[in-house]
């Protein structure tokens, strides 16, 4: 479930067998709890807060979530050191798989300008969800993880033209476009086209910039690229920046994301 996705805040809920992991803490506590209730997941069922990296759009409410929901946190050592959270913390090593709330969770390193940023592969009953946002490019090792996804949540941060002609200061434009910045619509579309037909079955374009992108533009770029490649068996939707927007249930046969 996507609760918020963009440069102003990021948070997801991943549920298996009645318990859930909260991924990133960039949504409000009220929005997290309301979305959980709507999906039949009261806050007692939230087992852990998993963090991708220490940038504020991912951790703004990390302390609040852990304190109010009495949750431990898990992240890479570099991320934990930057945050210094006052809760039980579990350190994750990229490449290793751990058991967490009924899920097998594998962190994998991403090229981004945080201390030790990662994406995550979640597995349960042969269903795989992969989250990869905040990456400046897609290295081959990351492609291997993306290819396994039934649901892939992939960054499609900005339109290149809008970024360079837009209002950001020059150093920020350079940071966003750098190999350790954020993935453009074009890069995301190229990545999806390289993965092949029907693999993954469902894609959420995520972490869209409010200034340099729009849901319509991100979707059109991905769809046009996939059509030109002859890729048809893929459902694509856009996770909205500022409110709960998408939900995916592996038990539903269509694989279509549902609007929240
Ligand atoms: Zn970041
Ligand atoms: Zn971010």
mmCIF file of C-alpha atoms and ligand atoms in Angstrom:
data_model
loop_
_atom_site.group_PDB
_atom_site.id
_atom_site.type_symbol
_atom_site.label_atom_id
_atom_site.label_comp_id
_atom_site.label_asym_id
_atom_site.label_seq_id
_atom_site.Cartn_x
_atom_site.Cartn_y
_atom_site.Cartn_z
ATOM 1 C CA UNK A 1 0.000 0.000 0.000
ATOM 2 C CA UNK A 2 1.422 3.393 -0.978
ATOM 3 C CA UNK A 3 0.716 6.035 1.683
ATOM 4 C CA UNK A 4 2.896 8.806 0.291
ATOM 5 C CA UNK A 5 5.492 8.829 -2.449
ATOM 6 C CA UNK A 6 7.530 11.826 -3.508
ATOM 7 C CA UNK A 7 10.011 14.442 -2.491
ATOM 8 C CA UNK A 8 7.663 15.677 0.236
ATOM 9 C CA UNK A 9 7.295 12.322 1.992
ATOM 10 C CA UNK A 10 7.422 8.563 1.510
ATOM 11 C CA UNK A 11 5.754 5.668 3.321
ATOM 12 C CA UNK A 12 4.432 2.228 2.414
ATOM 13 C CA UNK A 13 2.776 -0.652 4.227
ATOM 14 C CA UNK A 14 3.694 -4.232 3.307
ATOM 15 C CA UNK A 15 1.460 -6.880 4.867
ATOM 16 C CA UNK A 16 1.738 -10.659 5.005
ATOM 17 C CA UNK A 17 -0.275 -13.084 7.125
ATOM 18 C CA UNK A 18 -1.927 -10.361 9.190
ATOM 19 C CA UNK A 19 1.123 -8.365 10.251
ATOM 20 C CA UNK A 20 2.714 -5.449 8.468
ATOM 21 C CA UNK A 21 6.001 -3.693 8.032
ATOM 22 C CA UNK A 22 5.942 0.088 7.715
ATOM 23 C CA UNK A 23 8.489 1.148 5.121
ATOM 24 C CA UNK A 24 9.773 4.699 5.637
ATOM 25 C CA UNK A 25 8.233 7.362 7.804
ATOM 26 C CA UNK A 26 7.461 10.304 5.556
ATOM 27 C CA UNK A 27 3.664 10.177 5.975
ATOM 28 C CA UNK A 28 1.732 11.475 8.970
ATOM 29 C CA UNK A 29 0.894 9.132 11.839
ATOM 30 C CA UNK A 30 -2.796 9.826 11.260
ATOM 31 C CA UNK A 31 -2.562 8.880 7.577
ATOM 32 C CA UNK A 32 -0.614 5.685 8.427
ATOM 33 C CA UNK A 33 -3.172 4.550 10.992
ATOM 34 C CA UNK A 34 -6.176 5.465 8.837
ATOM 35 C CA UNK A 35 -4.795 3.544 5.858
ATOM 36 C CA UNK A 36 -4.052 0.518 8.048
ATOM 37 C CA UNK A 37 -7.588 0.535 9.478
ATOM 38 C CA UNK A 38 -9.052 0.727 5.995
ATOM 39 C CA UNK A 39 -7.096 -2.381 5.049
ATOM 40 C CA UNK A 40 -8.072 -4.215 8.263
ATOM 41 C CA UNK A 41 -4.681 -3.600 9.868
ATOM 42 C CA UNK A 42 -4.905 -1.845 13.227
ATOM 43 C CA UNK A 43 -1.664 -0.328 14.480
ATOM 44 C CA UNK A 44 -1.024 -3.283 16.876
ATOM 45 C CA UNK A 45 -0.288 -5.315 13.763
ATOM 46 C CA UNK A 46 2.558 -3.041 12.646
ATOM 47 C CA UNK A 47 5.631 -5.063 13.540
ATOM 48 C CA UNK A 48 8.560 -2.892 12.509
ATOM 49 C CA UNK A 49 9.620 0.342 10.827
ATOM 50 C CA UNK A 50 11.983 -0.358 7.956
ATOM 51 C CA UNK A 51 13.941 2.599 6.586
ATOM 52 C CA UNK A 52 15.565 2.990 3.176
ATOM 53 C CA UNK A 53 17.899 5.885 4.067
ATOM 54 C CA UNK A 54 18.165 8.947 6.281
ATOM 55 C CA UNK A 55 16.883 11.728 3.989
ATOM 56 C CA UNK A 56 14.092 13.658 5.655
ATOM 57 C CA UNK A 57 11.386 12.758 3.123
ATOM 58 C CA UNK A 58 11.806 9.142 4.374
ATOM 59 C CA UNK A 59 12.425 9.560 8.099
ATOM 60 C CA UNK A 60 10.640 12.765 9.193
ATOM 61 C CA UNK A 61 8.284 10.857 11.517
ATOM 62 C CA UNK A 62 10.498 7.853 12.316
ATOM 63 C CA UNK A 63 10.887 8.733 16.006
ATOM 64 C CA UNK A 64 7.169 9.465 16.344
ATOM 65 C CA UNK A 65 6.109 6.202 14.626
ATOM 66 C CA UNK A 66 8.409 4.101 16.831
ATOM 67 C CA UNK A 67 7.451 5.867 20.045
ATOM 68 C CA UNK A 68 3.690 6.000 19.537
ATOM 69 C CA UNK A 69 3.338 2.557 17.955
ATOM 70 C CA UNK A 70 6.031 0.917 20.124
ATOM 71 C CA UNK A 71 7.803 -0.402 17.053
ATOM 72 C CA UNK A 72 11.450 -1.342 16.624
ATOM 73 C CA UNK A 73 13.278 0.018 13.585
ATOM 74 C CA UNK A 74 15.488 -1.730 11.043
ATOM 75 C CA UNK A 75 17.881 -0.138 8.552
ATOM 76 C CA UNK A 76 21.479 -0.344 7.393
ATOM 77 C CA UNK A 77 24.165 0.585 9.909
ATOM 78 C CA UNK A 78 24.990 3.832 8.062
ATOM 79 C CA UNK A 79 21.354 4.941 8.143
ATOM 80 C CA UNK A 80 20.927 4.059 11.830
ATOM 81 C CA UNK A 81 24.060 5.996 12.771
ATOM 82 C CA UNK A 82 22.733 9.139 11.101
ATOM 83 C CA UNK A 83 19.366 8.882 12.856
ATOM 84 C CA UNK A 84 20.188 7.790 16.387
ATOM 85 C CA UNK A 85 16.607 6.634 17.063
ATOM 86 C CA UNK A 86 15.514 6.028 20.655
ATOM 87 C CA UNK A 87 14.038 2.581 20.007
ATOM 88 C CA UNK A 88 15.221 -1.009 19.473
ATOM 89 C CA UNK A 89 17.166 -0.960 16.228
ATOM 90 C CA UNK A 90 18.191 -3.830 14.021
ATOM 91 C CA UNK A 91 21.070 -3.329 11.646
ATOM 92 C CA UNK A 92 20.678 -4.776 8.137
ATOM 93 C CA UNK A 93 23.446 -5.772 5.760
ATOM 94 C CA UNK A 94 22.757 -5.289 2.050
ATOM 95 C CA UNK A 95 22.563 -8.654 0.319
ATOM 96 C CA UNK A 96 21.462 -10.576 3.409
ATOM 97 C CA UNK A 97 17.901 -11.856 3.843
ATOM 98 C CA UNK A 98 16.203 -11.646 7.244
ATOM 99 C CA UNK A 99 12.816 -12.827 8.527
ATOM 100 C CA UNK A 100 10.599 -9.931 9.559
ATOM 101 C CA UNK A 101 6.873 -10.108 10.355
ATOM 102 C CA UNK A 102 6.214 -13.134 8.165
ATOM 103 C CA UNK A 103 8.256 -11.709 5.312
ATOM 104 C CA UNK A 104 11.681 -12.556 3.979
ATOM 105 C CA UNK A 105 13.293 -9.127 3.559
ATOM 106 C CA UNK A 106 16.442 -8.490 1.529
ATOM 107 C CA UNK A 107 18.034 -5.054 1.466
ATOM 108 C CA UNK A 108 20.079 -4.190 -1.629
ATOM 109 C CA UNK A 109 22.387 -1.209 -2.107
ATOM 110 C CA UNK A 110 21.247 1.708 -4.279
ATOM 111 C CA UNK A 111 23.366 4.438 -5.917
ATOM 112 C CA UNK A 112 22.114 7.527 -4.053
ATOM 113 C CA UNK A 113 23.753 10.263 -2.000
ATOM 114 C CA UNK A 114 22.766 8.983 1.449
ATOM 115 C CA UNK A 115 25.041 7.278 3.998
ATOM 116 C CA UNK A 116 24.042 3.697 3.140
ATOM 117 C CA UNK A 117 20.827 3.759 1.043
ATOM 118 C CA UNK A 118 18.986 0.573 0.094
ATOM 119 C CA UNK A 119 15.961 -0.782 -1.718
ATOM 120 C CA UNK A 120 14.062 -3.811 -0.469
ATOM 121 C CA UNK A 121 12.869 -7.143 -1.804
ATOM 122 C CA UNK A 122 9.943 -8.578 0.190
ATOM 123 C CA UNK A 123 8.977 -12.240 -0.255
ATOM 124 C CA UNK A 124 6.096 -14.267 1.114
ATOM 125 C CA UNK A 125 4.603 -17.461 -0.316
ATOM 126 C CA UNK A 126 6.472 -17.022 -3.596
ATOM 127 C CA UNK A 127 5.131 -13.485 -4.058
ATOM 128 C CA UNK A 128 7.742 -10.749 -4.398
ATOM 129 C CA UNK A 129 7.439 -7.008 -3.983
ATOM 130 C CA UNK A 130 10.459 -4.841 -4.778
ATOM 131 C CA UNK A 131 10.892 -1.197 -3.730
ATOM 132 C CA UNK A 132 13.565 0.852 -5.513
ATOM 133 C CA UNK A 133 13.310 4.624 -5.152
ATOM 134 C CA UNK A 134 16.038 7.220 -4.639
ATOM 135 C CA UNK A 135 18.615 5.965 -7.111
ATOM 136 C CA UNK A 136 20.539 7.968 -9.683
ATOM 137 C CA UNK A 137 20.937 5.097 -12.132
ATOM 138 C CA UNK A 138 20.139 1.388 -12.322
ATOM 139 C CA UNK A 139 23.258 -0.784 -11.962
ATOM 140 C CA UNK A 140 23.150 -4.403 -13.230
ATOM 141 C CA UNK A 141 23.046 -5.781 -9.664
ATOM 142 C CA UNK A 142 19.851 -3.822 -9.015
ATOM 143 C CA UNK A 143 18.277 -4.998 -12.293
ATOM 144 C CA UNK A 144 18.626 -8.568 -10.981
ATOM 145 C CA UNK A 145 16.412 -7.673 -7.997
ATOM 146 C CA UNK A 146 13.861 -5.728 -10.050
ATOM 147 C CA UNK A 147 13.420 -8.636 -12.415
ATOM 148 C CA UNK A 148 12.140 -10.853 -9.597
ATOM 149 C CA UNK A 149 9.223 -8.588 -8.718
ATOM 150 C CA UNK A 150 5.542 -9.374 -9.040
ATOM 151 C CA UNK A 151 4.948 -5.793 -7.934
ATOM 152 C CA UNK A 152 7.754 -3.334 -8.629
ATOM 153 C CA UNK A 153 7.716 0.115 -7.026
ATOM 154 C CA UNK A 154 10.200 2.082 -9.123
ATOM 155 C CA UNK A 155 11.259 5.708 -8.937
ATOM 156 C CA UNK A 156 10.215 7.962 -11.842
ATOM 157 C CA UNK A 157 11.261 11.248 -10.279
ATOM 158 C CA UNK A 158 11.487 13.899 -12.964
ATOM 159 C CA UNK A 159 11.129 14.835 -16.592
ATOM 160 C CA UNK A 160 14.600 15.794 -17.796
ATOM 161 C CA UNK A 161 13.379 18.831 -19.782
ATOM 162 C CA UNK A 162 11.340 20.142 -16.876
ATOM 163 C CA UNK A 163 14.255 19.676 -14.484
ATOM 164 C CA UNK A 164 16.790 21.612 -16.561
ATOM 165 C CA UNK A 165 14.349 24.364 -17.602
ATOM 166 C CA UNK A 166 12.656 24.553 -14.196
ATOM 167 C CA UNK A 167 13.170 26.742 -11.131
ATOM 168 C CA UNK A 168 15.613 24.597 -9.098
ATOM 169 C CA UNK A 169 18.979 26.215 -8.329
ATOM 170 C CA UNK A 170 21.771 24.937 -10.550
ATOM 171 C CA UNK A 171 23.533 22.804 -7.877
ATOM 172 C CA UNK A 172 20.240 21.092 -7.015
ATOM 173 C CA UNK A 173 19.559 20.336 -10.695
ATOM 174 C CA UNK A 174 23.002 18.761 -10.917
ATOM 175 C CA UNK A 175 22.406 16.739 -7.757
ATOM 176 C CA UNK A 176 19.034 15.382 -8.948
ATOM 177 C CA UNK A 177 20.410 14.440 -12.381
ATOM 178 C CA UNK A 178 23.649 12.891 -11.068
ATOM 179 C CA UNK A 179 24.326 9.123 -11.010
ATOM 180 C CA UNK A 180 23.645 9.213 -7.241
ATOM 181 C CA UNK A 181 20.576 11.451 -7.478
ATOM 182 C CA UNK A 182 17.135 10.472 -8.722
ATOM 183 C CA UNK A 183 15.826 8.400 -11.618
ATOM 184 C CA UNK A 184 14.202 10.353 -14.466
ATOM 185 C CA UNK A 185 11.051 9.256 -16.274
ATOM 186 C CA UNK A 186 13.228 8.306 -19.214
ATOM 187 C CA UNK A 187 15.605 6.208 -17.088
ATOM 188 C CA UNK A 188 12.673 4.444 -15.409
ATOM 189 C CA UNK A 189 11.060 3.718 -18.781
ATOM 190 C CA UNK A 190 14.348 2.388 -20.200
ATOM 191 C CA UNK A 191 14.774 0.192 -17.146
ATOM 192 C CA UNK A 192 11.262 -1.247 -17.461
ATOM 193 C CA UNK A 193 11.737 -1.882 -21.175
ATOM 194 C CA UNK A 194 14.930 -3.807 -20.408
ATOM 195 C CA UNK A 195 13.184 -6.116 -17.932
ATOM 196 C CA UNK A 196 11.020 -7.849 -20.537
ATOM 197 C CA UNK A 197 7.355 -8.639 -21.090
ATOM 198 C CA UNK A 198 5.213 -9.599 -18.078
ATOM 199 C CA UNK A 199 8.081 -9.345 -15.642
ATOM 200 C CA UNK A 200 7.165 -7.627 -13.391
ATOM 201 C CA UNK A 201 3.411 -7.876 -13.883
ATOM 202 C CA UNK A 202 2.595 -4.677 -12.028
ATOM 203 C CA UNK A 203 4.610 -1.460 -11.708
ATOM 204 C CA UNK A 204 4.005 1.586 -9.560
ATOM 205 C CA UNK A 205 5.902 4.666 -10.680
ATOM 206 C CA UNK A 206 6.955 6.379 -7.481
ATOM 207 C CA UNK A 207 8.785 9.293 -5.825
ATOM 208 C CA UNK A 208 7.542 11.828 -8.398
ATOM 209 C CA UNK A 209 8.794 15.400 -8.099
ATOM 210 C CA UNK A 210 6.086 18.026 -7.547
ATOM 211 C CA UNK A 211 8.060 20.637 -9.494
ATOM 212 C CA UNK A 212 9.625 18.647 -12.310
ATOM 213 C CA UNK A 213 7.053 15.963 -13.116
ATOM 214 C CA UNK A 214 3.380 15.044 -13.268
ATOM 215 C CA UNK A 215 1.646 11.664 -12.969
ATOM 216 C CA UNK A 216 0.434 11.973 -16.556
ATOM 217 C CA UNK A 217 3.913 12.701 -17.901
ATOM 218 C CA UNK A 218 5.555 9.843 -15.966
ATOM 219 C CA UNK A 219 2.876 7.382 -17.090
ATOM 220 C CA UNK A 220 3.024 8.482 -20.715
ATOM 221 C CA UNK A 221 6.812 8.198 -20.866
ATOM 222 C CA UNK A 222 6.749 4.646 -19.470
ATOM 223 C CA UNK A 223 3.819 3.468 -21.600
ATOM 224 C CA UNK A 224 5.191 4.880 -24.854
ATOM 225 C CA UNK A 225 8.577 3.270 -24.259
ATOM 226 C CA UNK A 226 7.041 -0.106 -23.414
ATOM 227 C CA UNK A 227 4.711 0.013 -26.410
ATOM 228 C CA UNK A 228 7.630 0.751 -28.720
ATOM 229 C CA UNK A 229 9.320 -2.334 -27.292
ATOM 230 C CA UNK A 230 6.187 -4.448 -27.823
ATOM 231 C CA UNK A 231 5.731 -4.974 -24.087
ATOM 232 C CA UNK A 232 2.018 -5.384 -23.354
ATOM 233 C CA UNK A 233 1.578 -7.563 -20.255
ATOM 234 C CA UNK A 234 2.327 -5.003 -17.616
ATOM 235 C CA UNK A 235 0.002 -2.901 -15.449
ATOM 236 C CA UNK A 236 1.380 0.550 -14.640
ATOM 237 C CA UNK A 237 0.033 3.051 -12.133
ATOM 238 C CA UNK A 238 1.419 6.139 -10.423
ATOM 239 C CA UNK A 239 1.745 6.409 -6.643
ATOM 240 C CA UNK A 240 0.645 9.899 -5.645
ATOM 241 C CA UNK A 241 2.898 12.159 -3.628
ATOM 242 C CA UNK A 242 0.710 13.472 -0.898
ATOM 243 C CA UNK A 243 -1.932 10.887 0.020
ATOM 244 C CA UNK A 244 -2.600 7.147 0.141
ATOM 245 C CA UNK A 245 -3.175 6.198 -3.465
ATOM 246 C CA UNK A 246 -2.538 2.581 -4.426
ATOM 247 C CA UNK A 247 -3.024 -0.865 -3.019
ATOM 248 C CA UNK A 248 -1.979 -4.225 -4.466
ATOM 249 C CA UNK A 249 -3.219 -7.624 -3.323
ATOM 250 C CA UNK A 250 -1.354 -10.680 -4.561
ATOM 251 C CA UNK A 251 -4.513 -12.781 -4.100
ATOM 252 C CA UNK A 252 -6.413 -10.823 -6.736
ATOM 253 C CA UNK A 253 -6.053 -12.474 -10.134
ATOM 254 C CA UNK A 254 -5.887 -9.351 -12.283
ATOM 255 C CA UNK A 255 -2.747 -7.920 -10.736
ATOM 256 C CA UNK A 256 -4.303 -4.502 -11.212
ATOM 257 C CA UNK A 257 -3.484 -1.918 -8.571
ATOM 258 C CA UNK A 258 -6.542 -0.652 -6.717
ATOM 259 C CA UNK A 259 -7.068 2.979 -5.945
ATOM 260 C CA UNK A 260 -7.377 3.683 -2.240
HETATM 261 ZN ZN1 LIG B 1 16.969 10.372 -0.821
HETATM 262 ZN ZN1 LIG B 2 13.495 10.505 -1.278
#
